[in-house]
């Protein structure tokens, strides 16, 4: 079958957790600055077949800086893609908290 497995930490400082029981975004416990999401299988499919109800489209960045130079495609060189994460909260809830995924944590 096609696709890849990927694993990313949640943005440090976003203060949100991945609820491993419900397999969805959840509010953070006190003093938790970042968490990991489970390994995800990425498989290309047509966007018309994707339901976005109950989903937060989390940006994935290479580094925690969330900025990069603008490439010729008009995207930041630090931005990778959007990852669809299950959530009971509206997207604005997570956007206001700055929740993002990273491909690596800072040292």
Coordinates of C-alpha atoms in Angstrom, one line a residue:
X1 CA 0.0 0.0 0.0
X2 CA 1.1 3.6 -0.5
X3 CA 1.8 6.2 2.2
X4 CA 4.3 6.9 4.9
X5 CA 4.4 6.9 8.7
X6 CA 5.2 10.2 10.4
X7 CA 5.5 11.4 14.0
X8 CA 5.6 15.1 15.2
X9 CA 5.7 16.8 18.5
X10 CA 3.0 19.5 19.3
X11 CA 4.4 23.0 19.4
X12 CA 6.1 23.9 22.6
X13 CA 4.2 26.5 24.5
X14 CA 0.9 25.6 22.8
X15 CA 0.0 24.0 26.1
X16 CA -2.3 21.4 24.5
X17 CA -2.2 17.7 24.8
X18 CA -3.1 14.8 22.6
X19 CA -5.8 12.8 24.4
X20 CA -4.6 9.2 23.9
X21 CA -7.8 7.7 25.1
X22 CA -10.1 9.6 22.7
X23 CA -7.4 10.1 20.0
X24 CA -8.1 13.8 19.7
X25 CA -6.9 17.2 20.7
X26 CA -7.4 18.0 24.4
X27 CA -6.7 20.7 26.9
X28 CA -3.3 20.6 28.6
X29 CA -2.5 19.5 32.1
X30 CA -0.7 22.2 34.2
X31 CA 2.9 22.8 33.3
X32 CA 2.8 20.7 30.1
X33 CA 4.5 22.7 27.4
X34 CA 4.4 20.2 24.6
X35 CA 3.3 16.7 23.7
X36 CA 3.7 14.2 20.9
X37 CA 1.0 12.9 18.7
X38 CA 0.9 9.2 17.7
X39 CA 2.6 8.0 14.6
X40 CA 0.4 9.0 11.7
X41 CA 0.1 7.2 8.4
X42 CA 0.0 9.7 5.6
X43 CA -1.8 8.5 2.5
X44 CA -2.6 10.8 -0.5
X45 CA -6.3 11.0 -1.3
X46 CA -8.5 13.4 -3.2
X47 CA -9.6 16.3 -1.0
X48 CA -13.2 16.0 -2.1
X49 CA -13.3 12.7 -0.1
X50 CA -12.3 14.4 3.2
X51 CA -14.8 15.5 5.8
X52 CA -13.5 18.5 7.8
X53 CA -16.2 18.3 10.5
X54 CA -14.6 18.0 14.0
X55 CA -11.1 18.6 12.5
X56 CA -8.4 21.1 13.4
X57 CA -6.0 21.7 10.5
X58 CA -2.8 22.1 12.4
X59 CA 0.1 23.7 10.5
X60 CA 3.3 21.6 10.5
X61 CA 6.6 23.5 10.7
X62 CA 10.2 22.4 10.3
X63 CA 11.3 24.5 13.4
X64 CA 9.5 26.2 16.2
X65 CA 10.4 29.7 14.8
X66 CA 7.2 29.4 12.5
X67 CA 8.9 31.6 10.0
X68 CA 11.2 31.2 7.1
X69 CA 11.9 32.9 3.8
X70 CA 9.2 33.2 1.2
X71 CA 9.8 30.7 -1.6
X72 CA 8.9 31.1 -5.2
X73 CA 5.7 29.2 -4.6
X74 CA 4.6 31.9 -2.1
X75 CA 4.9 29.6 0.9
X76 CA 7.3 29.9 3.9
X77 CA 10.3 27.6 3.6
X78 CA 9.6 26.6 7.2
X79 CA 6.0 25.4 6.5
X80 CA 5.6 21.8 5.6
X81 CA 1.8 21.0 5.4
X82 CA -1.4 21.0 7.3
X83 CA -2.2 18.0 9.5
X84 CA -5.9 17.2 10.1
X85 CA -6.4 16.4 13.9
X86 CA -9.6 15.3 15.5
X87 CA -11.1 17.9 17.9
X88 CA -14.3 18.7 19.8
X89 CA -13.4 22.4 19.7
X90 CA -13.8 24.8 16.8
X91 CA -10.6 25.6 14.8
X92 CA -10.5 29.1 16.3
X93 CA -9.9 27.6 19.8
X94 CA -6.6 26.0 18.7
X95 CA -5.6 28.9 16.4
X96 CA -5.9 31.3 19.3
X97 CA -3.7 29.1 21.4
X98 CA -1.1 28.8 18.6
X99 CA -1.2 25.0 18.3
X100 CA 1.1 23.6 15.6
X101 CA 3.1 20.5 14.9
X102 CA 6.9 20.5 14.5
X103 CA 9.2 18.1 12.7
X104 CA 11.8 18.7 15.5
X105 CA 12.1 20.3 18.9
X106 CA 14.7 23.0 19.8
X107 CA 17.7 21.9 21.8

